[in-house]
Short mmCIF file of C-alpha atoms and ligand atoms in Angstrom, two decimals:
data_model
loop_
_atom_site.label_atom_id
_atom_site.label_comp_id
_atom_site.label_asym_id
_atom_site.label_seq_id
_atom_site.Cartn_x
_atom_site.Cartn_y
_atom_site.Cartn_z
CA UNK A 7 53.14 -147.80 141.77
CA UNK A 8 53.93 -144.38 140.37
CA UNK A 9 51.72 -143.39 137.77
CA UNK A 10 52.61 -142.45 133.91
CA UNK A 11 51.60 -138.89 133.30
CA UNK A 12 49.15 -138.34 130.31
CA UNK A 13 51.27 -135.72 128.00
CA UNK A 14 54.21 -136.24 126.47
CA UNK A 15 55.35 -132.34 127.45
CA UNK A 16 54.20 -129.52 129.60
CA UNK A 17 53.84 -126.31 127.49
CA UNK A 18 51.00 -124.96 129.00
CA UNK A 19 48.40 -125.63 131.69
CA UNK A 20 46.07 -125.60 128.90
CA UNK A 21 44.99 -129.20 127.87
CA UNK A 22 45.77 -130.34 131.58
CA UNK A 23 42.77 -131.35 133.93
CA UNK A 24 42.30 -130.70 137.79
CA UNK A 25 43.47 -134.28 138.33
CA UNK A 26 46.98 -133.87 136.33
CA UNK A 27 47.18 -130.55 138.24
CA UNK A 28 46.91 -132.12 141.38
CA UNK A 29 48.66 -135.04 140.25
CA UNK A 30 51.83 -132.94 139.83
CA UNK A 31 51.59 -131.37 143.21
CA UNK A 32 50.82 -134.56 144.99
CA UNK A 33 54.09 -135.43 143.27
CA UNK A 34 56.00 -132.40 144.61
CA UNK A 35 55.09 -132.82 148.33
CA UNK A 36 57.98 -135.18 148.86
CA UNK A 37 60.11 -133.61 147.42
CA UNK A 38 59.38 -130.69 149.46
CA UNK A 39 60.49 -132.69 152.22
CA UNK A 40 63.46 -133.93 150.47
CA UNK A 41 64.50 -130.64 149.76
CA UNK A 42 65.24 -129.85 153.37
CA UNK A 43 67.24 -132.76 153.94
CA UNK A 44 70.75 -133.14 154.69
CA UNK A 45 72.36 -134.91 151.49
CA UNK A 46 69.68 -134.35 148.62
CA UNK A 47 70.56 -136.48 146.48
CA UNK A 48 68.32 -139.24 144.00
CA UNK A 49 69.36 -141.05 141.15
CA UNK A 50 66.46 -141.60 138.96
CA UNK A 51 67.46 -139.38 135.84
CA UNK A 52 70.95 -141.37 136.64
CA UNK A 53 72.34 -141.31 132.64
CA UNK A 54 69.56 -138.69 131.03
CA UNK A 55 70.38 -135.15 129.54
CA UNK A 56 69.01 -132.97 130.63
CA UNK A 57 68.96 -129.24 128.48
CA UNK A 58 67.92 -126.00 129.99
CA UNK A 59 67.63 -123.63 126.61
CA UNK A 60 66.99 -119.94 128.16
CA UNK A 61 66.50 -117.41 125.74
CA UNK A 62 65.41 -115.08 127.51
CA UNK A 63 66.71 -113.71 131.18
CA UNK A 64 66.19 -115.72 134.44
CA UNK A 65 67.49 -116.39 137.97
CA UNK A 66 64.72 -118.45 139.59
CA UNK A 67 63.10 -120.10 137.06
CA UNK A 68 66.63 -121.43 135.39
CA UNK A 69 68.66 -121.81 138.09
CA UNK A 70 65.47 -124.38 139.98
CA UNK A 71 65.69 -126.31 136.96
CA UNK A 72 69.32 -126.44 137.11
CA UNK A 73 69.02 -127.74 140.84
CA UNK A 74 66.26 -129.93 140.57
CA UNK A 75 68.18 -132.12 137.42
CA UNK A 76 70.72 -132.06 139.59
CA UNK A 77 69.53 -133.27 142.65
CA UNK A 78 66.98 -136.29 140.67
CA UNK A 79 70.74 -137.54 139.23
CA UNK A 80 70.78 -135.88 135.51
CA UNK A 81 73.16 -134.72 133.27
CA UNK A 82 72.01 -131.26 133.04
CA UNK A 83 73.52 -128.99 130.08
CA UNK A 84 72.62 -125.51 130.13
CA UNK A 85 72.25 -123.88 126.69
CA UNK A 86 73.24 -120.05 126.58
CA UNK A 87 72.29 -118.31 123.50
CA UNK A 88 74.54 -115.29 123.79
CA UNK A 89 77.27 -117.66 123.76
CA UNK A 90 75.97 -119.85 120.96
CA UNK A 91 75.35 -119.68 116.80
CA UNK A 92 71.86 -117.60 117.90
CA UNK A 93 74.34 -114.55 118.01
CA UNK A 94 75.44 -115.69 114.27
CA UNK A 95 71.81 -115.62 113.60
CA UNK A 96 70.93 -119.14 113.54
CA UNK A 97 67.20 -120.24 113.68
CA UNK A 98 65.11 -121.32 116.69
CA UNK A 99 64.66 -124.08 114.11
CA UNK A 100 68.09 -124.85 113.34
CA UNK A 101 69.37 -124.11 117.48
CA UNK A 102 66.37 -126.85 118.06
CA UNK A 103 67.48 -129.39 115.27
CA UNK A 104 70.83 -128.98 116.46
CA UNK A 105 70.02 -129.43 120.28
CA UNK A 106 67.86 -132.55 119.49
CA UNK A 107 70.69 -134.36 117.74
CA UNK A 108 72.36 -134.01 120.40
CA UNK A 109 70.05 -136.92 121.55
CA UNK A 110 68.77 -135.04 125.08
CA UNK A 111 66.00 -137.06 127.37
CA UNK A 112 64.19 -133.76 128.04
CA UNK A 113 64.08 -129.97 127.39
CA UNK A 114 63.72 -126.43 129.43
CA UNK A 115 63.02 -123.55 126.72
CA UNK A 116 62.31 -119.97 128.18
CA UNK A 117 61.77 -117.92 125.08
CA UNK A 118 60.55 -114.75 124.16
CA UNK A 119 57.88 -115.46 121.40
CA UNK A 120 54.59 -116.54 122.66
CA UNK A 121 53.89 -120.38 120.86
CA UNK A 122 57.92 -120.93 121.18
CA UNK A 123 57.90 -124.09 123.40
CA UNK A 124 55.38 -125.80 121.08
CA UNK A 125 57.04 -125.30 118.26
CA UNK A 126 60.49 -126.51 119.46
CA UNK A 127 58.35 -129.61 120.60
CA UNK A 128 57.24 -130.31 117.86
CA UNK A 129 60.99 -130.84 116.47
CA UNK A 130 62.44 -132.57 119.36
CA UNK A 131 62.38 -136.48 120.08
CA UNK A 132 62.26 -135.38 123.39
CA UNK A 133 59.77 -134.21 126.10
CA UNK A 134 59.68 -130.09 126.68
CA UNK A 135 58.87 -128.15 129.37
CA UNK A 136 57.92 -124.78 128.55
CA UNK A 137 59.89 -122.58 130.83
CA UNK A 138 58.17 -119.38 129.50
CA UNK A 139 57.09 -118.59 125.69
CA UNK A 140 56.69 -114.57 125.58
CA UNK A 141 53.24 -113.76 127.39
CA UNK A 142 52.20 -117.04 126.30
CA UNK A 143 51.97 -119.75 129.35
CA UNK A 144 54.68 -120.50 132.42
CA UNK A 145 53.19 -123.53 133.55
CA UNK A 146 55.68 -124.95 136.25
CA UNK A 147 55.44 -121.25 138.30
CA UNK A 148 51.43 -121.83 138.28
CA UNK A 149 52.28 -125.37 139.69
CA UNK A 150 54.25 -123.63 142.44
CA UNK A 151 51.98 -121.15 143.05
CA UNK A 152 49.78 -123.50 143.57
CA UNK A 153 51.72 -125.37 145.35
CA UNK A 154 52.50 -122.38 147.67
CA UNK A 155 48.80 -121.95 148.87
CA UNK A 156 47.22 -125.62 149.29
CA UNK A 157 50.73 -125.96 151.49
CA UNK A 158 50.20 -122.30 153.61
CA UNK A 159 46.19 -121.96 153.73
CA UNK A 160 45.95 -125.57 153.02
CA UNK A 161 42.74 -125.63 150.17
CA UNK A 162 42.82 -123.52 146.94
CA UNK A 163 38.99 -124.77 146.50
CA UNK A 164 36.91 -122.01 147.41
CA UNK A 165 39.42 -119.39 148.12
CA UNK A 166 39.29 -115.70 146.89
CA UNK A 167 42.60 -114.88 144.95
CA UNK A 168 43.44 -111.47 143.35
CA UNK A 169 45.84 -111.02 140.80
CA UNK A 170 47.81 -107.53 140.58
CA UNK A 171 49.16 -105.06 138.18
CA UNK A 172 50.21 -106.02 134.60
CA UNK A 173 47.91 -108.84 133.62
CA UNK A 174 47.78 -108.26 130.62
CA UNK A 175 51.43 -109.39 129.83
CA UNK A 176 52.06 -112.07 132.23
CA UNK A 177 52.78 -115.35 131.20
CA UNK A 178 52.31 -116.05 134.72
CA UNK A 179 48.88 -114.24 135.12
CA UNK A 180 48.30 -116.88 131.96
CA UNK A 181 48.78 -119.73 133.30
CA UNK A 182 47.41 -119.06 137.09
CA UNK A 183 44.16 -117.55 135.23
CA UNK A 184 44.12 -121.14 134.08
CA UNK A 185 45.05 -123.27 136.87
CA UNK A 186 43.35 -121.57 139.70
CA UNK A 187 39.47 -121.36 138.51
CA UNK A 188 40.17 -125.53 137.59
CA UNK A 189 41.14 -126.33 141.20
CA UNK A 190 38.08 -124.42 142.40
CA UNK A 191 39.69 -121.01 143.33
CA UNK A 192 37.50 -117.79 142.54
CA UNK A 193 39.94 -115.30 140.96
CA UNK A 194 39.92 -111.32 140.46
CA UNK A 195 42.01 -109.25 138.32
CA UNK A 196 43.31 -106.16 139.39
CA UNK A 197 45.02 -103.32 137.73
CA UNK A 198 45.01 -99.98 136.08
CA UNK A 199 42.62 -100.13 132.40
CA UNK A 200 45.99 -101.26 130.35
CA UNK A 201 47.46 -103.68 131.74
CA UNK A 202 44.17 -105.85 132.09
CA UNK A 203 43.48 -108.12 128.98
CA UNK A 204 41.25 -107.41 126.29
CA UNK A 205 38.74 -109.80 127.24
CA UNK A 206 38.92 -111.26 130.59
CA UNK A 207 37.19 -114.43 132.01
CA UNK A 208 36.86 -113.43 135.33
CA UNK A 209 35.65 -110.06 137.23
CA UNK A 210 38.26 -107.23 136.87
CA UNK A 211 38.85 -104.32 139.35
CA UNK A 212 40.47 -101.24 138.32
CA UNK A 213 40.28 -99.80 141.84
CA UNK A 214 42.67 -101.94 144.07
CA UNK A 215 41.08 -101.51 147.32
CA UNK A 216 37.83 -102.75 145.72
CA UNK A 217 39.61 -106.25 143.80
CA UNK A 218 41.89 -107.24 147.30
CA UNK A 219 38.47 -107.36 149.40
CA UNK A 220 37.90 -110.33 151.31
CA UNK A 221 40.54 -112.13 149.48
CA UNK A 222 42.42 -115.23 150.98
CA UNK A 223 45.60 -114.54 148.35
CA UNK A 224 46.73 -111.32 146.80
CA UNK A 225 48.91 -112.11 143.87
CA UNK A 226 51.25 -109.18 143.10
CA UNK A 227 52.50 -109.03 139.27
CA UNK A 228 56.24 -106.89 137.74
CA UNK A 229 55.30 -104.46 135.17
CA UNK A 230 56.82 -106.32 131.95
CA UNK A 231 58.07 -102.94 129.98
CA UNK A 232 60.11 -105.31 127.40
CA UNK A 233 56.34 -106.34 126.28
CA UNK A 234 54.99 -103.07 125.96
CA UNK A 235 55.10 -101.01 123.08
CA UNK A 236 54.86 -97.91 124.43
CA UNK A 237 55.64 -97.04 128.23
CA UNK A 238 53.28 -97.07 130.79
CA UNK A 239 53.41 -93.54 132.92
CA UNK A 240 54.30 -95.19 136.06
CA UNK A 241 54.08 -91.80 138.01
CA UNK A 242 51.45 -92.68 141.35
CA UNK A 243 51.21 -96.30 140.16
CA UNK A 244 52.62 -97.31 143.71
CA UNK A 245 50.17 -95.33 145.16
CA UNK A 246 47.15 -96.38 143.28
CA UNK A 247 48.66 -100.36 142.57
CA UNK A 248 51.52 -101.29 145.19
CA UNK A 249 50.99 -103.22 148.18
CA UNK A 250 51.59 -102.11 151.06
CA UNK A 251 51.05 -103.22 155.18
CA UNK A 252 48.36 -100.64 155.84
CA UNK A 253 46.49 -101.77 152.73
CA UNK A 254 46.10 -105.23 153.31
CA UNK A 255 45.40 -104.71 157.14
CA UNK A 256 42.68 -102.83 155.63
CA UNK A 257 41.51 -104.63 152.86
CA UNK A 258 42.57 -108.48 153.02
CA UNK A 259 43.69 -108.77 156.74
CA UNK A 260 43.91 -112.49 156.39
CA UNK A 261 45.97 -112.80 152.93
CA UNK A 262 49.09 -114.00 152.47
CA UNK A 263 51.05 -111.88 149.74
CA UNK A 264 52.75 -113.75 146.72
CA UNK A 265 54.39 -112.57 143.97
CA UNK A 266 56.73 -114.65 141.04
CA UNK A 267 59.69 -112.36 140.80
CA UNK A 268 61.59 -110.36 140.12
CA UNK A 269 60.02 -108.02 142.36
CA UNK A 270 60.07 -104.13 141.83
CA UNK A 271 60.21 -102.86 145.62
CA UNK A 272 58.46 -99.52 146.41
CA UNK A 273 56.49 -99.94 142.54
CA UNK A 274 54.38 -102.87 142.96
CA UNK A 275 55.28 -104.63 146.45
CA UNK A 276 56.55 -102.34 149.54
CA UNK A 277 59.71 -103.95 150.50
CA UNK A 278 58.73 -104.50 154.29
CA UNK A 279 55.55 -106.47 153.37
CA UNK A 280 57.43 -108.17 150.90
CA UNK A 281 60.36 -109.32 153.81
CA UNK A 282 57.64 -109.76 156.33
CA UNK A 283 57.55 -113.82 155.99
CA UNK A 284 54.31 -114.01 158.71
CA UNK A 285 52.66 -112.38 155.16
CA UNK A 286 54.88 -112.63 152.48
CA UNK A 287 54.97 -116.58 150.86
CA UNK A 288 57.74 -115.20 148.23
CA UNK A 289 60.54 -116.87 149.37
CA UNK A 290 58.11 -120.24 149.94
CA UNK A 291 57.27 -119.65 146.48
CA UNK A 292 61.09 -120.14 145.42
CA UNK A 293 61.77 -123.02 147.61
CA UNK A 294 58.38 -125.42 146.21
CA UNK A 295 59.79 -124.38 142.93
CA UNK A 296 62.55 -126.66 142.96
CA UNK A 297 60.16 -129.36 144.90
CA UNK A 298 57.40 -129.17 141.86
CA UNK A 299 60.17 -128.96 138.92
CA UNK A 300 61.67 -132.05 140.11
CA UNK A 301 57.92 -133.86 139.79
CA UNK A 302 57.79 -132.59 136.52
CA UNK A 303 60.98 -133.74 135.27
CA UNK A 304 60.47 -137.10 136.99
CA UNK A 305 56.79 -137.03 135.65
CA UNK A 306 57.59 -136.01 132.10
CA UNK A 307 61.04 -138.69 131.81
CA UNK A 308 59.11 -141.68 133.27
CA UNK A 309 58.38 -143.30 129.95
CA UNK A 310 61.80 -142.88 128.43
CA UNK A 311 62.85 -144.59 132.03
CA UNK A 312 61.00 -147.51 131.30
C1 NCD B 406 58.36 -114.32 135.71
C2 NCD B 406 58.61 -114.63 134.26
O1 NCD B 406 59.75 -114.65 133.81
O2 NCD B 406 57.63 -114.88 133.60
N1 NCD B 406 59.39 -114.65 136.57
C3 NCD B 406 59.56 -115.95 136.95
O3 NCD B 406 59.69 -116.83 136.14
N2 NCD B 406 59.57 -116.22 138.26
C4 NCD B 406 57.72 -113.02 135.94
C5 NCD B 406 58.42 -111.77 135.51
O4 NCD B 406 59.36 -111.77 134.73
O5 NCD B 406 57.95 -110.72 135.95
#
């Protein structure tokens, strides 16, 4: 008997425990399967609406959601502001008043202000999934990411992971710095003195060679320039932050290399280590997306489904 899932949306993998964490990936491993069958089709969002609202830029993250409606049977509507009455200036209150009228069964935001996603939620009769709120949270790509390791090293509990480059930023550092310590991981942050936060819960490495060490996952991170205010002086960065073959054969010869995307080849990720699949779980990383977006969306609907 399937389970309900305790919360009404997912905005953040704050507020979730290690049991609705796992819950959700337990969830996904089917689909997983599923995923790499012939005909992929299911019907049990059959006759719900399905809204992706992107604000803000995507390829992966939008277009998984698209396919994972899709494939679970939904009606899925995608929502393009540069298209829409957002251009005329309307509201994020109004655009959300407007969207929820139209009576949708559950909601995809990506937007750029951090706290974005709650606040629409709080306006919609519907169930939200936060898709990305500014640097705030992106809590299906931590469910992937986790996802991505239990299903290549086949544990997260007790395993060293470092996260690289722009922490500080990252709505996807956010939400990983939040998921992986709950399932038992022990995590490291790594980058140059800016792009770290302000005041980090777990040990932080400014020297990369140092912060890979021994680890069983090194997490590689984009520089987010649209959140900076000022630029960072990227001169030697690859040299000093990018990951390369010969520094994980030195450093963490036993890691497998992920990263979210969009990747910046020859800044942060080599291109050859990122292609190099015996290493690299990118592309693994995309694929489980759709598998754990399609638990979520079953998850989150189940009530409404009766
Ligand atoms: C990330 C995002 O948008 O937060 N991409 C993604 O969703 N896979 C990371 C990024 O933009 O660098």
């Amino acid at each position: 008997m399937p389970q309900p899932f305790p919360h009404r949306h997912l905005l953040g993998i704050e507020g979730l425990s290690a049991p609705d964490i796992l819950a959700i990936l337990d969830e996904a491993e089917p689909w997983a399967a599923f995923n790499r069958g012939a005909r992929k089709a299911d019907g049990r969002l059959a006759g719900l609406t399905q809204i992706n609202a992107f604000f803000e830029n995507s390829t992966r993250t939008l277009f998984s959601f698209e396919i994972a409606g899709k494939r679970l049977g939904a009606q899925v509507s995608n929502f393009h502001p540069a298209a829409s009455s957002v251009r005329k200036g309307e509201s994020l209150t109004d655009t959300a008043l407007t969207l929820n009228a139209m009576r949708p069964d559950i909601l995809v935001i990506r937007h750029e202000a951090d706290g974005a996603a709650a606040d629409v939620a709080a306006l919609m009769d519907c169930p939200v999934i936060n898709a990305g709120d500014g640097a705030g949270e992106h809590p299906t790509q931590a469910l992937l990411d986790a996802l991505t390791i239990r299903r290549r090293l086949g544990r997260i509990d007790g395993l060293k992971i470092a996260i690289c480059g722009d922490v500080r930023h990252s709505r996807v550092a956010a939400s990983n710095m939040r998921s992986l310590p709950l399932l038992g991981a022990e995590l490291r942050l790594v980058g140059p003195p800016a792009l770290l936060p302000d005041h980090p819960q777990q040990p932080v490495f400014t020297d990369m060679a140092e912060g890979i060490s021994g680890c069983d996952v090194v997490m590689m991170l984009r520089i987010q320039h649209e959140r900076m205010g000022e630029q960072l002086e990227m001169e030697d960065y690859h040299d000093s932050y990018g990951l390369t073959h010969a520094k994980l054969d030195k450093y963490a010869p036993n890691a497998i290399v992920m990263h979210p995307g969009p990747m910046n080849r020859g800044v942060e990720i080599d291109g050859a280590l990122a292609d190099d699949s015996a290493r690299s779980a990118i592309l693994d990383q995309v694929e489980l997306g759709v598998a754990v977006r399609m638990a979520c969306l079953d998850l989150l609907t189940r009530a409404r489904r009766g």
